[in-house]
C-alpha positions as CSV (number, residue, x, y, z in Angstrom):
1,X,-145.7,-77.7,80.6
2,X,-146.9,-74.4,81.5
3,X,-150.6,-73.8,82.1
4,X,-152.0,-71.2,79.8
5,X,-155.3,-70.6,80.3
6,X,-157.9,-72.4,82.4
7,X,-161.9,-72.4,82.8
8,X,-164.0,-73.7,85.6
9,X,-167.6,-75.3,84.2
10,X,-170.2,-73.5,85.7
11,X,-173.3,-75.0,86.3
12,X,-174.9,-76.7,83.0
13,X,-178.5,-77.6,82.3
14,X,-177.8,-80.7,79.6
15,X,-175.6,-82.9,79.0
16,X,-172.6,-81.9,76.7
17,X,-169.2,-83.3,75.6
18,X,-165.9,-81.9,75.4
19,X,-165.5,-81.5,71.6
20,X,-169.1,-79.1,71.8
21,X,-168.5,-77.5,75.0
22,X,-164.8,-75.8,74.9
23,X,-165.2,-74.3,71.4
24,X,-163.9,-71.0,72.4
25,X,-163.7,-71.3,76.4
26,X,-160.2,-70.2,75.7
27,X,-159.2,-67.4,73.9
28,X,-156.1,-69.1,72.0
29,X,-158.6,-71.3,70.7
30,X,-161.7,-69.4,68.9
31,X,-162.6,-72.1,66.7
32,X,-163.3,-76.1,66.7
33,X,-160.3,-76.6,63.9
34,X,-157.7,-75.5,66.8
35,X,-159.4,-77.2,69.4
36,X,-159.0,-80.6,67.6
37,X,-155.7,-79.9,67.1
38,X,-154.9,-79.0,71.0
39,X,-156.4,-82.2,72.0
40,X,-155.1,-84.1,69.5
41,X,-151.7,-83.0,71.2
42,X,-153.0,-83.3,74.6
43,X,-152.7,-79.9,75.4
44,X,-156.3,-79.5,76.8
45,X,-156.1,-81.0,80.4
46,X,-159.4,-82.4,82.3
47,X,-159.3,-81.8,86.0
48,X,-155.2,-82.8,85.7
49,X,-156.0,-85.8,82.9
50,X,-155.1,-85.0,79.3
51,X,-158.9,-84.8,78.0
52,X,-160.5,-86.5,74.8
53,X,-163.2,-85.0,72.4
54,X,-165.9,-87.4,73.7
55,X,-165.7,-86.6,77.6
56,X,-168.8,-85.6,79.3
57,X,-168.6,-82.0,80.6
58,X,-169.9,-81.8,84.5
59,X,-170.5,-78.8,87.0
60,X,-167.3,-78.2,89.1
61,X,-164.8,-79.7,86.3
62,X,-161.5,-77.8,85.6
63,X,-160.4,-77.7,81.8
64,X,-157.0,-76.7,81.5
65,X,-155.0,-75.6,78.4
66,X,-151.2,-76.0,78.5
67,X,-148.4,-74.0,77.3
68,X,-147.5,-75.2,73.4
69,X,-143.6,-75.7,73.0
70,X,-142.4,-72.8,70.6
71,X,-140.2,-74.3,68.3
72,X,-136.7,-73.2,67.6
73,X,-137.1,-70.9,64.8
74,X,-134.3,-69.1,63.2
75,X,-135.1,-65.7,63.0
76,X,-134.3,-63.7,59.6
77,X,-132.2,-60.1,61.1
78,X,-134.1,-58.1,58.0
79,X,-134.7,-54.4,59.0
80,X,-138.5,-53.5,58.0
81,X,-140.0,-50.6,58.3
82,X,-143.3,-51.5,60.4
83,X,-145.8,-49.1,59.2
84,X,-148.3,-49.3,62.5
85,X,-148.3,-51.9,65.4
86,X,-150.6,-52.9,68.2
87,X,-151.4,-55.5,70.3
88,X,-153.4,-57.8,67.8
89,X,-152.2,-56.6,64.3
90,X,-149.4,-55.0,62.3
91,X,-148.2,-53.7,59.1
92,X,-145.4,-53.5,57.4
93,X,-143.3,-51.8,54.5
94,X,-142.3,-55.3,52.5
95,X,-138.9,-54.9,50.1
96,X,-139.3,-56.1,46.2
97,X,-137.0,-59.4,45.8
98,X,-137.9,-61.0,49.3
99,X,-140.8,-63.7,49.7
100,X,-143.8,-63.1,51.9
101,X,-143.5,-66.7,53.1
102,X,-142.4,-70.2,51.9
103,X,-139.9,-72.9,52.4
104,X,-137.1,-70.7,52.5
105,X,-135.4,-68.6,55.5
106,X,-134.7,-65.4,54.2
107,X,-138.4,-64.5,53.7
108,X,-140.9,-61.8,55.4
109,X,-142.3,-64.1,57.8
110,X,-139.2,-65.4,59.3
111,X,-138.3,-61.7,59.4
112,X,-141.2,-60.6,61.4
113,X,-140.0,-61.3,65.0
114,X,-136.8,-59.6,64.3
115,X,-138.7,-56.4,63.7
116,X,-142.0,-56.7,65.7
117,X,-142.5,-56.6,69.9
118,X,-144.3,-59.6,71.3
119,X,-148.6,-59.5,71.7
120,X,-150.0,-59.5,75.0
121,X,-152.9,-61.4,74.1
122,X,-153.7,-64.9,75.9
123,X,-154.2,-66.0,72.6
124,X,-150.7,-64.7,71.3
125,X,-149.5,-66.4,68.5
126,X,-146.1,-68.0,68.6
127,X,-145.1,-65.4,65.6
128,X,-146.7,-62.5,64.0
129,X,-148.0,-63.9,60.7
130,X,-149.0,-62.3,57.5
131,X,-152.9,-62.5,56.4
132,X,-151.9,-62.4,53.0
133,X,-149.2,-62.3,50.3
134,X,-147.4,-60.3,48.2
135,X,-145.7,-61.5,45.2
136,X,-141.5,-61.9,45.7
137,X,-141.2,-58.6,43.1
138,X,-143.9,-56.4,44.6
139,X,-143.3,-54.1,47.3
140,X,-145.5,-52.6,50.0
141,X,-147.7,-52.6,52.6
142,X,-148.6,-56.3,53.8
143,X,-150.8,-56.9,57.2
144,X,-149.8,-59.3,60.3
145,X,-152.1,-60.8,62.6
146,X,-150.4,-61.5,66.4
147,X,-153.0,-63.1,67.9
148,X,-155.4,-66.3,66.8
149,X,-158.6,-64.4,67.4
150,X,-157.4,-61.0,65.1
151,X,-156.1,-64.4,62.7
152,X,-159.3,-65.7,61.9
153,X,-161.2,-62.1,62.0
154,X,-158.8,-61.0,59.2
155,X,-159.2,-63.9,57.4
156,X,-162.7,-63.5,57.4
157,X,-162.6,-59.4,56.5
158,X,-160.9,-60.9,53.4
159,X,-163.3,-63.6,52.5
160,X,-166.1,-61.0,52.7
161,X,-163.6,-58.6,50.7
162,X,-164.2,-55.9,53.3
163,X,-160.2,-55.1,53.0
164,X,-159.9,-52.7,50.1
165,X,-156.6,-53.1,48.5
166,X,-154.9,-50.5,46.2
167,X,-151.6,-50.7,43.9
168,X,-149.8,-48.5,42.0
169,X,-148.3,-50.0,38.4
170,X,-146.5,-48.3,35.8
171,X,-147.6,-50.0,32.8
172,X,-146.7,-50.1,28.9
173,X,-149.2,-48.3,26.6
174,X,-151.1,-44.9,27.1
175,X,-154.7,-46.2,29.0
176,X,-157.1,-43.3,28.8
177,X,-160.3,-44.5,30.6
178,X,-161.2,-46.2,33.7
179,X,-161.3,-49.8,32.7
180,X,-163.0,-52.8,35.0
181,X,-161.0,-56.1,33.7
182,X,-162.9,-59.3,34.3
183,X,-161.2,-62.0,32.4
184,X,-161.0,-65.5,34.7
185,X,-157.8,-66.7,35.6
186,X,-157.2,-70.5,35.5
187,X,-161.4,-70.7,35.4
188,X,-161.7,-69.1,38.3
189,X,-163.5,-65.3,38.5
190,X,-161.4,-62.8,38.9
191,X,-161.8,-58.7,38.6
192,X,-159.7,-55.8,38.7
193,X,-160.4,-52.3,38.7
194,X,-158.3,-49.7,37.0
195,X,-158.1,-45.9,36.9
196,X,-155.9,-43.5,35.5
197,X,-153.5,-41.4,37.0
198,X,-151.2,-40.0,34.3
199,X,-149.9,-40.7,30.6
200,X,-146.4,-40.1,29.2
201,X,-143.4,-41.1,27.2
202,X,-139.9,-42.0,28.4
203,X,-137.5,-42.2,25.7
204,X,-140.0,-43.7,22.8
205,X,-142.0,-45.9,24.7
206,X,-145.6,-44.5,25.9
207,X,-146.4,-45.5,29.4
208,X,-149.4,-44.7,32.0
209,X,-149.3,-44.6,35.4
210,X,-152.5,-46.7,37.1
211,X,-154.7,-47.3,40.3
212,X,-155.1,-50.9,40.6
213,X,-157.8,-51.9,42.8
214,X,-158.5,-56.3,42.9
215,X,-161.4,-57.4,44.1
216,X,-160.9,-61.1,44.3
217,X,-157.2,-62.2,45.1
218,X,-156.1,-64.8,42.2
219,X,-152.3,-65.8,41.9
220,X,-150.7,-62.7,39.7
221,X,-154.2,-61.5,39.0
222,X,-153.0,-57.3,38.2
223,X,-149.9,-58.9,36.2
224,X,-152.3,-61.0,34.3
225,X,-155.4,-58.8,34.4
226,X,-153.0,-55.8,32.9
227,X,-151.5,-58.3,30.5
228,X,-154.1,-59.8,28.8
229,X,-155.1,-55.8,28.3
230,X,-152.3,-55.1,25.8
231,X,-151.0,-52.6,29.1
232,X,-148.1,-55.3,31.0
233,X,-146.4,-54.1,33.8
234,X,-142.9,-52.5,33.4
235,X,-140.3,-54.9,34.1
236,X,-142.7,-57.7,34.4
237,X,-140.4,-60.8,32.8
238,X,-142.8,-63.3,33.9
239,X,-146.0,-61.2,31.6
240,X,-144.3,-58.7,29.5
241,X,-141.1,-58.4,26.8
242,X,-138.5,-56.6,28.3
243,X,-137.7,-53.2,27.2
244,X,-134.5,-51.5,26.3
245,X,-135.3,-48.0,27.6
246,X,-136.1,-49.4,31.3
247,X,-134.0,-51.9,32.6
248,X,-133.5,-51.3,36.4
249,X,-136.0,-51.6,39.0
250,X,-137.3,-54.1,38.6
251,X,-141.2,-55.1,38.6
252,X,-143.3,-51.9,39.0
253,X,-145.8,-52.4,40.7
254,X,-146.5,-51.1,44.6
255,X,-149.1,-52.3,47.0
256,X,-149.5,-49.1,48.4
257,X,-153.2,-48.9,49.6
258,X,-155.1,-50.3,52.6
259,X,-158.4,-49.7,54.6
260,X,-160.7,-51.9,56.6
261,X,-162.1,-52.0,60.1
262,X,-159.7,-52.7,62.9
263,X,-161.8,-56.4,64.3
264,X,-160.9,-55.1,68.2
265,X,-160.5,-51.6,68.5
266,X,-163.4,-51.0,65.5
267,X,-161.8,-48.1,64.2
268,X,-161.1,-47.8,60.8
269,X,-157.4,-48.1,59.4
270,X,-156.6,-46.4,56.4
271,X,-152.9,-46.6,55.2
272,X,-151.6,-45.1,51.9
273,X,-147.6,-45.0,51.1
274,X,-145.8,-42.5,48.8
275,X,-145.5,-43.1,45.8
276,X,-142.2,-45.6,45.5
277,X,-139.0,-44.1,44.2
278,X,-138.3,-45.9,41.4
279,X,-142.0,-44.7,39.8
280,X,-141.2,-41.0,40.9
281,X,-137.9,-41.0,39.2
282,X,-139.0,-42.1,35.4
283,X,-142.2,-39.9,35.7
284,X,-140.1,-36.7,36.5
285,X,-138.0,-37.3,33.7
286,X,-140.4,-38.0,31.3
287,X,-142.6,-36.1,29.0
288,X,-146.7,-36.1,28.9
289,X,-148.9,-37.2,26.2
């Protein structure tokens, strides 16, 4: 196999093994989770000898890492519309009615090298992947880490919720104030901020346009949230009775908001989308309240 990366030990006051040593030596591998795994494959090489966690690190000793075989992955030929793209991230325009990710092959993921170019990173991974989901209904802007290191940095922005989210829903009911909905979902804390954009009526049914902003990221938790409000979604069949007034177009609801700080470049990313179609067409032709 090919030789990706490789590190010469300097010299080294103590005694150290392997397993403590080569946690991120190599840029494909920033933390001790995918350095168990390379060895555990034998793709971290000890001067020529595939190495184990417990060998003792000396001055002089070459530590190799080895090319992984890429798998032969179908790739989905979906046309995206790829909102930005660099080196280390990207984001995309997701389509209502295709999954994010799952064991299926026409979904985003599989998708993604079809409409993305190759990172140039050392620590490249073998696809872009998304950092997060979108529900198969929803549309909108969903972010993709290509390498390992913008990976786990993204992963962390989200832990610390340092990624501000925003979605646009078109929901049943007039809302008139701001409203901050805290009810758990399946026992676990979950909060949701709301503001008002606009209240109308199409045909006889009052509706609001709304600002959703999540703060933690349950399963469904805007669906749910807006739900348990008395205010579901429009065209929400999973949360909401149907209506006879709207009956294309599905869910409405847009993930059309994002910001945080790029973890390489430091600058801050702020994305924002148009308001989608399908919401622009029912509010023209509808009446205020």
């Amino acid at each position: 196999m090919k030789i990706k990366e490789t590190h010469i030990v300097p010299a080294i006051t103590e005694k150290i093994r392997l397993q403590e040593y080569a946690v991120s030596i190599f840029a494909s591998l920033p933390t001790k989770s995918s350095l168990k795994k390379a060895l555990k494959k034998e793709l971290i090489l000890l001067n020529g000898q595939p190495a184990n966690t417990s060998d003792w690190i000396k001055e002089g000793q070459k530590i190799e890492l080895l090319e992984s075989e890429k798998p032969n992955k179908k790739v989905f030929t979906l046309k995206l519309e790829v909102i930005f793209e660099d080196e280390y991230l990207a984001l995309i325009h997701k389509p209502a009615g295709v999954p994010t990710s799952g064991n299926y092959f026409k979904t985003i993921t599989n998708a993604l090298p079809f409409n993305l170019k190759p990172s140039n990173q050392k620590d490249a991974l073998p696809a872009p992947l998304p950092v997060h989901r979108l529900d198969n209904p929803t549309s909108g802007i969903l972010l993709i880490a290509k390498s390992k290191a913008t990976q786990v940095a993204l992963n962390r922005l989200f832990e610390e919720k340092k990624i501000i989210k925003s979605y646009h829903a078109l929901v049943f009911g007039n809302i008139s104030d701001a409203l901050l909905l805290k009810n758990p979902i399946e026992e676990k804390n979950a909060e949701t901020q709301i503001e008002v954009i606009d209240n109308f009526q199409f045909k006889n049914e009052k509706l609001s346009l709304v600002k959703a902003f999540p703060k933690t990221g349950r399963t469904h938790q805007i669906r749910i949230h807006l739900a348990e409000n008395g205010n579901p979604i429009v065209g929400d069949k999973l949360y909401c009775k149907t209506s006879e007034n709207i009956k294309k177009g599905g869910l409405f609801l847009a993930a059309t908001g994002l910001e945080f700080i790029h973890p390489e470049t430091e600058q801050i990313m702020n994305f924002e989308l148009e308001l989608p179609k399908k919401f622009r067409e029912i509010k023209n032709s509808a009446k205020d309240t």
